[in-house]
């Protein structure tokens, strides 16, 4: 039993396995050379694409760009980045060779589950075997261009991929506590990279 638990906890590398997920992950590779700063990465999520500072916490990057890693009421009822609720559990695809100076660099850091992820993602509703492909958005920092996938149901434990984002969603509806949403991320103000002016 202890050996099984150790094996379960050590085999935590996120992967994209289903055909539908692999199709969505296919666009997570490198962007055209010279199209963005070396210090930024591209995050694709629910039909949107935006650049963020490399090393930004994924949860913060999503919220600051008008998206949320939470479903339904979890926007209001979540741990705000402690890693205890599991409502920001997402699948992360990316890190293809050529997307970074180091082709072996992981799409997010840390490469393996954090202690918070080991504790939360091994507890229902995130249980083996489906939990192996999940990461908590509040616990990881974006390291390469990625595609983020959120499943349905409250904790994202469902079988269907959530692709909808309410176009009318305002910052106040996605960030009900305002700046307090980011109290655990000291670098939150540096997450969003300003869009360069259009080249005419």
JSON list of N, CA and C in Angstrom, two decimals, residues 124-172:
[
{"chain": "A", "resi": 124, "resn": "UNK", "atom": "N", "xyz": [-10.74, 13.30, -3.23]},
{"chain": "A", "resi": 124, "resn": "UNK", "atom": "CA", "xyz": [-11.90, 13.51, -4.09]},
{"chain": "A", "resi": 124, "resn": "UNK", "atom": "C", "xyz": [-12.32, 14.98, -4.16]},
{"chain": "A", "resi": 125, "resn": "UNK", "atom": "N", "xyz": [-12.81, 15.42, -5.30]},
{"chain": "A", "resi": 125, "resn": "UNK", "atom": "CA", "xyz": [-13.15, 14.64, -6.48]},
{"chain": "A", "resi": 125, "resn": "UNK", "atom": "C", "xyz": [-11.97, 14.40, -7.42]},
{"chain": "A", "resi": 126, "resn": "UNK", "atom": "N", "xyz": [-10.80, 14.90, -7.10]},
{"chain": "A", "resi": 126, "resn": "UNK", "atom": "CA", "xyz": [-9.62, 14.68, -7.94]},
{"chain": "A", "resi": 126, "resn": "UNK", "atom": "C", "xyz": [-8.87, 13.47, -7.41]},
{"chain": "A", "resi": 127, "resn": "UNK", "atom": "N", "xyz": [-9.16, 12.34, -7.98]},
{"chain": "A", "resi": 127, "resn": "UNK", "atom": "CA", "xyz": [-8.56, 11.09, -7.52]},
{"chain": "A", "resi": 127, "resn": "UNK", "atom": "C", "xyz": [-7.94, 10.35, -8.70]},
{"chain": "A", "resi": 128, "resn": "UNK", "atom": "N", "xyz": [-7.06, 9.38, -8.41]},
{"chain": "A", "resi": 128, "resn": "UNK", "atom": "CA", "xyz": [-6.48, 8.59, -9.49]},
{"chain": "A", "resi": 128, "resn": "UNK", "atom": "C", "xyz": [-7.58, 7.88, -10.27]},
{"chain": "A", "resi": 129, "resn": "UNK", "atom": "N", "xyz": [-7.40, 7.62, -11.54]},
{"chain": "A", "resi": 129, "resn": "UNK", "atom": "CA", "xyz": [-6.22, 7.90, -12.32]},
{"chain": "A", "resi": 129, "resn": "UNK", "atom": "C", "xyz": [-6.26, 9.27, -13.01]},
{"chain": "A", "resi": 130, "resn": "UNK", "atom": "N", "xyz": [-7.43, 9.91, -13.08]},
{"chain": "A", "resi": 130, "resn": "UNK", "atom": "CA", "xyz": [-7.57, 11.16, -13.83]},
{"chain": "A", "resi": 130, "resn": "UNK", "atom": "C", "xyz": [-6.77, 12.33, -13.28]},
{"chain": "A", "resi": 131, "resn": "UNK", "atom": "N", "xyz": [-6.40, 12.27, -12.03]},
{"chain": "A", "resi": 131, "resn": "UNK", "atom": "CA", "xyz": [-5.69, 13.39, -11.42]},
{"chain": "A", "resi": 131, "resn": "UNK", "atom": "C", "xyz": [-4.27, 13.56, -11.95]},
{"chain": "A", "resi": 132, "resn": "UNK", "atom": "N", "xyz": [-3.71, 12.55, -12.57]},
{"chain": "A", "resi": 132, "resn": "UNK", "atom": "CA", "xyz": [-2.32, 12.61, -13.02]},
{"chain": "A", "resi": 132, "resn": "UNK", "atom": "C", "xyz": [-2.07, 13.67, -14.08]},
{"chain": "A", "resi": 133, "resn": "UNK", "atom": "N", "xyz": [-3.09, 14.08, -14.80]},
{"chain": "A", "resi": 133, "resn": "UNK", "atom": "CA", "xyz": [-2.92, 15.07, -15.85]},
{"chain": "A", "resi": 133, "resn": "UNK", "atom": "C", "xyz": [-3.22, 16.48, -15.37]},
{"chain": "A", "resi": 134, "resn": "UNK", "atom": "N", "xyz": [-3.52, 16.65, -14.08]},
{"chain": "A", "resi": 134, "resn": "UNK", "atom": "CA", "xyz": [-3.93, 17.95, -13.55]},
{"chain": "A", "resi": 134, "resn": "UNK", "atom": "C", "xyz": [-2.81, 18.69, -12.84]},
{"chain": "A", "resi": 135, "resn": "UNK", "atom": "N", "xyz": [-2.93, 20.00, -12.85]},
{"chain": "A", "resi": 135, "resn": "UNK", "atom": "CA", "xyz": [-2.09, 20.89, -12.03]},
{"chain": "A", "resi": 135, "resn": "UNK", "atom": "C", "xyz": [-3.02, 21.94, -11.44]},
{"chain": "A", "resi": 136, "resn": "UNK", "atom": "N", "xyz": [-2.67, 22.48, -10.30]},
{"chain": "A", "resi": 136, "resn": "UNK", "atom": "CA", "xyz": [-3.42, 23.59, -9.71]},
{"chain": "A", "resi": 136, "resn": "UNK", "atom": "C", "xyz": [-2.85, 24.88, -10.26]},
{"chain": "A", "resi": 137, "resn": "UNK", "atom": "N", "xyz": [-3.71, 25.69, -10.88]},
{"chain": "A", "resi": 137, "resn": "UNK", "atom": "CA", "xyz": [-3.26, 26.94, -11.51]},
{"chain": "A", "resi": 137, "resn": "UNK", "atom": "C", "xyz": [-2.63, 27.88, -10.49]},
{"chain": "A", "resi": 138, "resn": "UNK", "atom": "N", "xyz": [-3.02, 27.77, -9.23]},
{"chain": "A", "resi": 138, "resn": "UNK", "atom": "CA", "xyz": [-2.48, 28.66, -8.20]},
{"chain": "A", "resi": 138, "resn": "UNK", "atom": "C", "xyz": [-1.10, 28.23, -7.72]},
{"chain": "A", "resi": 139, "resn": "UNK", "atom": "N", "xyz": [-0.64, 27.06, -8.13]},
{"chain": "A", "resi": 139, "resn": "UNK", "atom": "CA", "xyz": [0.63, 26.53, -7.63]},
{"chain": "A", "resi": 139, "resn": "UNK", "atom": "C", "xyz": [1.75, 26.51, -8.67]},
{"chain": "A", "resi": 140, "resn": "UNK", "atom": "N", "xyz": [1.43, 26.82, -9.92]},
{"chain": "A", "resi": 140, "resn": "UNK", "atom": "CA", "xyz": [2.44, 26.71, -10.96]},
{"chain": "A", "resi": 140, "resn": "UNK", "atom": "C", "xyz": [2.71, 28.05, -11.63]},
{"chain": "A", "resi": 141, "resn": "UNK", "atom": "N", "xyz": [3.92, 28.17, -12.14]},
{"chain": "A", "resi": 141, "resn": "UNK", "atom": "CA", "xyz": [4.34, 29.37, -12.88]},
{"chain": "A", "resi": 141, "resn": "UNK", "atom": "C", "xyz": [4.57, 28.98, -14.34]},
{"chain": "A", "resi": 142, "resn": "UNK", "atom": "N", "xyz": [4.09, 29.84, -15.23]},
{"chain": "A", "resi": 142, "resn": "UNK", "atom": "CA", "xyz": [4.19, 29.57, -16.66]},
{"chain": "A", "resi": 142, "resn": "UNK", "atom": "C", "xyz": [5.65, 29.69, -17.10]},
{"chain": "A", "resi": 143, "resn": "UNK", "atom": "N", "xyz": [6.14, 28.66, -17.78]},
{"chain": "A", "resi": 143, "resn": "UNK", "atom": "CA", "xyz": [7.54, 28.62, -18.20]},
{"chain": "A", "resi": 143, "resn": "UNK", "atom": "C", "xyz": [7.71, 28.62, -19.71]},
{"chain": "A", "resi": 144, "resn": "UNK", "atom": "N", "xyz": [6.70, 28.16, -20.43]},
{"chain": "A", "resi": 144, "resn": "UNK", "atom": "CA", "xyz": [6.71, 28.10, -21.90]},
{"chain": "A", "resi": 144, "resn": "UNK", "atom": "C", "xyz": [5.32, 28.41, -22.41]},
{"chain": "A", "resi": 145, "resn": "UNK", "atom": "N", "xyz": [5.18, 28.50, -23.73]},
{"chain": "A", "resi": 145, "resn": "UNK", "atom": "CA", "xyz": [3.87, 28.66, -24.35]},
{"chain": "A", "resi": 145, "resn": "UNK", "atom": "C", "xyz": [3.03, 27.45, -23.98]},
{"chain": "A", "resi": 146, "resn": "UNK", "atom": "N", "xyz": [1.79, 27.69, -23.53]},
{"chain": "A", "resi": 146, "resn": "UNK", "atom": "CA", "xyz": [0.94, 26.59, -23.08]},
{"chain": "A", "resi": 146, "resn": "UNK", "atom": "C", "xyz": [-0.49, 26.76, -23.57]},
{"chain": "A", "resi": 147, "resn": "UNK", "atom": "N", "xyz": [-1.20, 25.65, -23.59]},
{"chain": "A", "resi": 147, "resn": "UNK", "atom": "CA", "xyz": [-2.64, 25.63, -23.75]},
{"chain": "A", "resi": 147, "resn": "UNK", "atom": "C", "xyz": [-3.19, 25.06, -22.45]},
{"chain": "A", "resi": 148, "resn": "UNK", "atom": "N", "xyz": [-4.17, 25.74, -21.89]},
{"chain": "A", "resi": 148, "resn": "UNK", "atom": "CA", "xyz": [-4.78, 25.34, -20.63]},
{"chain": "A", "resi": 148, "resn": "UNK", "atom": "C", "xyz": [-6.17, 24.81, -20.92]},
{"chain": "A", "resi": 149, "resn": "UNK", "atom": "N", "xyz": [-6.50, 23.67, -20.34]},
{"chain": "A", "resi": 149, "resn": "UNK", "atom": "CA", "xyz": [-7.79, 23.03, -20.56]},
{"chain": "A", "resi": 149, "resn": "UNK", "atom": "C", "xyz": [-8.51, 22.88, -19.22]},
{"chain": "A", "resi": 150, "resn": "UNK", "atom": "N", "xyz": [-9.76, 23.32, -19.18]},
{"chain": "A", "resi": 150, "resn": "UNK", "atom": "CA", "xyz": [-10.59, 23.20, -17.98]},
{"chain": "A", "resi": 150, "resn": "UNK", "atom": "C", "xyz": [-11.75, 22.27, -18.29]},
{"chain": "A", "resi": 151, "resn": "UNK", "atom": "N", "xyz": [-11.99, 21.33, -17.43]},
{"chain": "A", "resi": 151, "resn": "UNK", "atom": "CA", "xyz": [-13.12, 20.41, -17.55]},
{"chain": "A", "resi": 151, "resn": "UNK", "atom": "C", "xyz": [-14.35, 21.00, -16.85]},
{"chain": "A", "resi": 152, "resn": "UNK", "atom": "N", "xyz": [-15.52, 20.40, -17.12]},
{"chain": "A", "resi": 152, "resn": "UNK", "atom": "CA", "xyz": [-16.75, 20.88, -16.51]},
{"chain": "A", "resi": 152, "resn": "UNK", "atom": "C", "xyz": [-16.90, 20.40, -15.07]},
{"chain": "A", "resi": 153, "resn": "UNK", "atom": "N", "xyz": [-17.97, 20.75, -14.45]},
{"chain": "A", "resi": 153, "resn": "UNK", "atom": "CA", "xyz": [-18.36, 20.53, -13.05]},
{"chain": "A", "resi": 153, "resn": "UNK", "atom": "C", "xyz": [-17.62, 21.51, -12.14]},
{"chain": "A", "resi": 154, "resn": "UNK", "atom": "N", "xyz": [-18.05, 21.57, -10.89]},
{"chain": "A", "resi": 154, "resn": "UNK", "atom": "CA", "xyz": [-17.58, 22.59, -9.96]},
{"chain": "A", "resi": 154, "resn": "UNK", "atom": "C", "xyz": [-16.05, 22.63, -9.83]},
{"chain": "A", "resi": 155, "resn": "UNK", "atom": "N", "xyz": [-15.43, 21.49, -9.60]},
{"chain": "A", "resi": 155, "resn": "UNK", "atom": "CA", "xyz": [-13.98, 21.42, -9.42]},
{"chain": "A", "resi": 155, "resn": "UNK", "atom": "C", "xyz": [-13.23, 21.17, -10.73]},
{"chain": "A", "resi": 156, "resn": "UNK", "atom": "N", "xyz": [-13.94, 21.08, -11.82]},
{"chain": "A", "resi": 156, "resn": "UNK", "atom": "CA", "xyz": [-13.31, 20.76, -13.09]},
{"chain": "A", "resi": 156, "resn": "UNK", "atom": "C", "xyz": [-13.02, 19.28, -13.21]},
{"chain": "A", "resi": 157, "resn": "UNK", "atom": "N", "xyz": [-13.78, 18.46, -12.48]},
{"chain": "A", "resi": 157, "resn": "UNK", "atom": "CA", "xyz": [-13.55, 17.02, -12.48]},
{"chain": "A", "resi": 157, "resn": "UNK", "atom": "C", "xyz": [-14.38, 16.28, -13.52]},
{"chain": "A", "resi": 158, "resn": "UNK", "atom": "N", "xyz": [-15.13, 17.00, -14.34]},
{"chain": "A", "resi": 158, "resn": "UNK", "atom": "CA", "xyz": [-16.01, 16.37, -15.32]},
{"chain": "A", "resi": 158, "resn": "UNK", "atom": "C", "xyz": [-15.27, 15.80, -16.51]},
{"chain": "A", "resi": 159, "resn": "UNK", "atom": "N", "xyz": [-16.05, 15.26, -17.43]},
{"chain": "A", "resi": 159, "resn": "UNK", "atom": "CA", "xyz": [-15.48, 14.65, -18.63]},
{"chain": "A", "resi": 159, "resn": "UNK", "atom": "C", "xyz": [-15.44, 15.60, -19.82]},
{"chain": "A", "resi": 160, "resn": "UNK", "atom": "N", "xyz": [-16.30, 16.60, -19.82]},
{"chain": "A", "resi": 160, "resn": "UNK", "atom": "CA", "xyz": [-16.38, 17.52, -20.95]},
{"chain": "A", "resi": 160, "resn": "UNK", "atom": "C", "xyz": [-15.44, 18.71, -20.76]},
{"chain": "A", "resi": 161, "resn": "UNK", "atom": "N", "xyz": [-14.88, 19.16, -21.86]},
{"chain": "A", "resi": 161, "resn": "UNK", "atom": "CA", "xyz": [-13.99, 20.33, -21.81]},
{"chain": "A", "resi": 161, "resn": "UNK", "atom": "C", "xyz": [-14.84, 21.59, -21.85]},
{"chain": "A", "resi": 162, "resn": "UNK", "atom": "N", "xyz": [-14.59, 22.51, -20.92]},
{"chain": "A", "resi": 162, "resn": "UNK", "atom": "CA", "xyz": [-15.30, 23.80, -20.89]},
{"chain": "A", "resi": 162, "resn": "UNK", "atom": "C", "xyz": [-14.59, 24.75, -21.83]},
{"chain": "A", "resi": 163, "resn": "UNK", "atom": "N", "xyz": [-15.29, 25.18, -22.84]},
{"chain": "A", "resi": 163, "resn": "UNK", "atom": "CA", "xyz": [-14.70, 26.11, -23.80]},
{"chain": "A", "resi": 163, "resn": "UNK", "atom": "C", "xyz": [-15.33, 27.49, -23.73]},
{"chain": "A", "resi": 164, "resn": "UNK", "atom": "N", "xyz": [-16.38, 27.62, -22.94]},
{"chain": "A", "resi": 164, "resn": "UNK", "atom": "CA", "xyz": [-17.13, 28.87, -22.91]},
{"chain": "A", "resi": 164, "resn": "UNK", "atom": "C", "xyz": [-16.56, 29.85, -21.89]},
{"chain": "A", "resi": 165, "resn": "UNK", "atom": "N", "xyz": [-16.51, 31.08, -22.31]},
{"chain": "A", "resi": 165, "resn": "UNK", "atom": "CA", "xyz": [-16.22, 32.19, -21.40]},
{"chain": "A", "resi": 165, "resn": "UNK", "atom": "C", "xyz": [-17.26, 33.24, -21.72]},
{"chain": "A", "resi": 166, "resn": "UNK", "atom": "N", "xyz": [-17.93, 33.69, -20.70]},
{"chain": "A", "resi": 166, "resn": "UNK", "atom": "CA", "xyz": [-18.93, 34.73, -20.93]},
{"chain": "A", "resi": 166, "resn": "UNK", "atom": "C", "xyz": [-18.23, 35.97, -21.45]},
{"chain": "A", "resi": 167, "resn": "UNK", "atom": "N", "xyz": [-18.60, 36.39, -22.64]},
{"chain": "A", "resi": 167, "resn": "UNK", "atom": "CA", "xyz": [-17.96, 37.56, -23.25]},
{"chain": "A", "resi": 167, "resn": "UNK", "atom": "C", "xyz": [-18.18, 38.81, -22.41]},
{"chain": "A", "resi": 168, "resn": "UNK", "atom": "N", "xyz": [-19.30, 38.85, -21.69]},
{"chain": "A", "resi": 168, "resn": "UNK", "atom": "CA", "xyz": [-19.62, 40.04, -20.90]},
{"chain": "A", "resi": 168, "resn": "UNK", "atom": "C", "xyz": [-19.03, 39.99, -19.50]},
{"chain": "A", "resi": 169, "resn": "UNK", "atom": "N", "xyz": [-18.24, 38.97, -19.22]},
{"chain": "A", "resi": 169, "resn": "UNK", "atom": "CA", "xyz": [-17.67, 38.85, -17.88]},
{"chain": "A", "resi": 169, "resn": "UNK", "atom": "C", "xyz": [-16.77, 40.03, -17.59]},
{"chain": "A", "resi": 170, "resn": "UNK", "atom": "N", "xyz": [-17.01, 40.67, -16.48]},
{"chain": "A", "resi": 170, "resn": "UNK", "atom": "CA", "xyz": [-16.21, 41.82, -16.10]},
{"chain": "A", "resi": 170, "resn": "UNK", "atom": "C", "xyz": [-15.15, 41.39, -15.09]},
{"chain": "A", "resi": 171, "resn": "UNK", "atom": "N", "xyz": [-14.18, 42.25, -14.89]},
{"chain": "A", "resi": 171, "resn": "UNK", "atom": "CA", "xyz": [-13.13, 41.96, -13.91]},
{"chain": "A", "resi": 171, "resn": "UNK", "atom": "C", "xyz": [-13.74, 41.75, -12.54]},
{"chain": "A", "resi": 172, "resn": "UNK", "atom": "N", "xyz": [-14.78, 42.51, -12.21]},
{"chain": "A", "resi": 172, "resn": "UNK", "atom": "CA", "xyz": [-15.38, 42.38, -10.88]},
{"chain": "A", "resi": 172, "resn": "UNK", "atom": "C", "xyz": [-16.09, 41.04, -10.72]}
]
